[in-house]
mmCIF file of the C-alpha atoms, coordinates in Angstrom:
data_MODEL
# 
_entry.id   MODEL 
# 
loop_
_atom_site.group_PDB 
_atom_site.id 
_atom_site.type_symbol 
_atom_site.label_atom_id 
_atom_site.label_alt_id 
_atom_site.label_comp_id 
_atom_site.label_asym_id 
_atom_site.label_entity_id 
_atom_site.label_seq_id 
_atom_site.pdbx_PDB_ins_code 
_atom_site.Cartn_x 
_atom_site.Cartn_y 
_atom_site.Cartn_z 
_atom_site.occupancy 
_atom_site.B_iso_or_equiv 
_atom_site.pdbx_formal_charge 
_atom_site.auth_seq_id 
_atom_site.auth_comp_id 
_atom_site.auth_asym_id 
_atom_site.auth_atom_id 
_atom_site.pdbx_PDB_model_num 
ATOM 1  C CA . MET A 1 1  ? -0.875  -4.871  -10.489 1.00 0.00 ? 1  MET A CA 1 
ATOM 2  C CA . LYS A 1 2  ? -0.379  -6.321  -7.028  1.00 0.00 ? 2  LYS A CA 1 
ATOM 3  C CA . SER A 1 3  ? -0.707  -3.024  -5.172  1.00 0.00 ? 3  SER A CA 1 
ATOM 4  C CA . PHE A 1 4  ? -4.047  -2.133  -6.813  1.00 0.00 ? 4  PHE A CA 1 
ATOM 5  C CA . ASN A 1 5  ? -5.960  -3.887  -4.025  1.00 0.00 ? 5  ASN A CA 1 
ATOM 6  C CA . GLY A 1 6  ? -4.077  -1.796  -1.509  1.00 0.00 ? 6  GLY A CA 1 
ATOM 7  C CA . TYR A 1 7  ? -5.197  1.412   -3.154  1.00 0.00 ? 7  TYR A CA 1 
ATOM 8  C CA . ARG A 1 8  ? -8.803  0.223   -3.265  1.00 0.00 ? 8  ARG A CA 1 
ATOM 9  C CA . THR A 1 9  ? -8.657  -0.736  0.419   1.00 0.00 ? 9  THR A CA 1 
ATOM 10 C CA . LEU A 1 10 ? -7.138  2.643   1.250   1.00 0.00 ? 10 LEU A CA 1 
ATOM 11 C CA . SER A 1 11 ? -9.829  4.606   -0.564  1.00 0.00 ? 11 SER A CA 1 
ATOM 12 C CA . LYS A 1 12 ? -12.545 2.541   1.158   1.00 0.00 ? 12 LYS A CA 1 
ATOM 13 C CA . ALA A 1 13 ? -10.927 3.256   4.523   1.00 0.00 ? 13 ALA A CA 1 
ATOM 14 C CA . LEU A 1 14 ? -10.827 6.975   3.757   1.00 0.00 ? 14 LEU A CA 1 
ATOM 15 C CA . GLU A 1 15 ? -14.475 6.980   2.622   1.00 0.00 ? 15 GLU A CA 1 
ATOM 16 C CA . SER A 1 16 ? -15.663 5.215   5.767   1.00 0.00 ? 16 SER A CA 1 
ATOM 17 C CA . ASN A 1 17 ? -13.587 7.508   8.011   1.00 0.00 ? 17 ASN A CA 1 
ATOM 18 C CA . GLU A 1 18 ? -11.439 4.632   9.247   1.00 0.00 ? 18 GLU A CA 1 
ATOM 19 C CA . ASN A 1 19 ? -9.205  5.540   12.182  1.00 0.00 ? 19 ASN A CA 1 
ATOM 20 C CA . GLU A 1 20 ? -5.866  7.204   11.501  1.00 0.00 ? 20 GLU A CA 1 
ATOM 21 C CA . GLU A 1 21 ? -3.717  4.256   12.569  1.00 0.00 ? 21 GLU A CA 1 
ATOM 22 C CA . THR A 1 22 ? -5.374  1.918   10.060  1.00 0.00 ? 22 THR A CA 1 
ATOM 23 C CA . ILE A 1 23 ? -4.837  4.420   7.249   1.00 0.00 ? 23 ILE A CA 1 
ATOM 24 C CA . LYS A 1 24 ? -1.175  4.928   8.218   1.00 0.00 ? 24 LYS A CA 1 
ATOM 25 C CA . ILE A 1 25 ? -0.598  1.166   8.194   1.00 0.00 ? 25 ILE A CA 1 
ATOM 26 C CA . LEU A 1 26 ? -2.261  0.840   4.772   1.00 0.00 ? 26 LEU A CA 1 
ATOM 27 C CA . ILE A 1 27 ? -0.099  3.642   3.354   1.00 0.00 ? 27 ILE A CA 1 
ATOM 28 C CA . ILE A 1 28 ? 3.067   2.018   4.722   1.00 0.00 ? 28 ILE A CA 1 
ATOM 29 C CA . MET A 1 29 ? 2.065   -1.363  3.262   1.00 0.00 ? 29 MET A CA 1 
ATOM 30 C CA . ILE A 1 30 ? 1.364   0.185   -0.154  1.00 0.00 ? 30 ILE A CA 1 
ATOM 31 C CA . ALA A 1 31 ? 4.675   2.066   -0.050  1.00 0.00 ? 31 ALA A CA 1 
ATOM 32 C CA . ASN A 1 32 ? 6.570   -1.122  0.801   1.00 0.00 ? 32 ASN A CA 1 
ATOM 33 C CA . ASN A 1 33 ? 4.882   -3.037  -2.018  1.00 0.00 ? 33 ASN A CA 1 
ATOM 34 C CA . THR A 1 34 ? 5.606   -0.254  -4.499  1.00 0.00 ? 34 THR A CA 1 
ATOM 35 C CA . GLN A 1 35 ? 9.282   -0.086  -3.511  1.00 0.00 ? 35 GLN A CA 1 
ATOM 36 C CA . ARG A 1 36 ? 9.669   -3.854  -3.805  1.00 0.00 ? 36 ARG A CA 1 
ATOM 37 C CA . GLU A 1 37 ? 8.124   -3.869  -7.285  1.00 0.00 ? 37 GLU A CA 1 
ATOM 38 C CA . GLN A 1 38 ? 10.331  -1.026  -8.520  1.00 0.00 ? 38 GLN A CA 1 
ATOM 39 C CA . THR A 1 39 ? 13.604  -2.363  -7.139  1.00 0.00 ? 39 THR A CA 1 
ATOM 40 C CA . PRO A 1 40 ? 15.536  -4.162  -9.879  1.00 0.00 ? 40 PRO A CA 1 
ATOM 41 C CA . GLN A 1 41 ? 16.636  -7.574  -8.674  1.00 0.00 ? 41 GLN A CA 1 
ATOM 42 C CA . LYS A 1 42 ? 20.385  -8.107  -8.531  1.00 0.00 ? 42 LYS A CA 1 
ATOM 43 C CA . SER A 1 43 ? 21.628  -11.568 -9.357  1.00 0.00 ? 43 SER A CA 1 
ATOM 44 C CA . ASN A 1 44 ? 24.899  -12.278 -7.594  1.00 0.00 ? 44 ASN A CA 1 
# 
């Protein structure tokens, strides 16, 4: 899974009390990756 690294990075950031902005950015990046993977590709 491509987004697995994102989750691992996020949990490390939470453990080390990373600042809120960094965590927000990580969550947005993971969400974007997840959406892209789940979207079926249309061939026109």
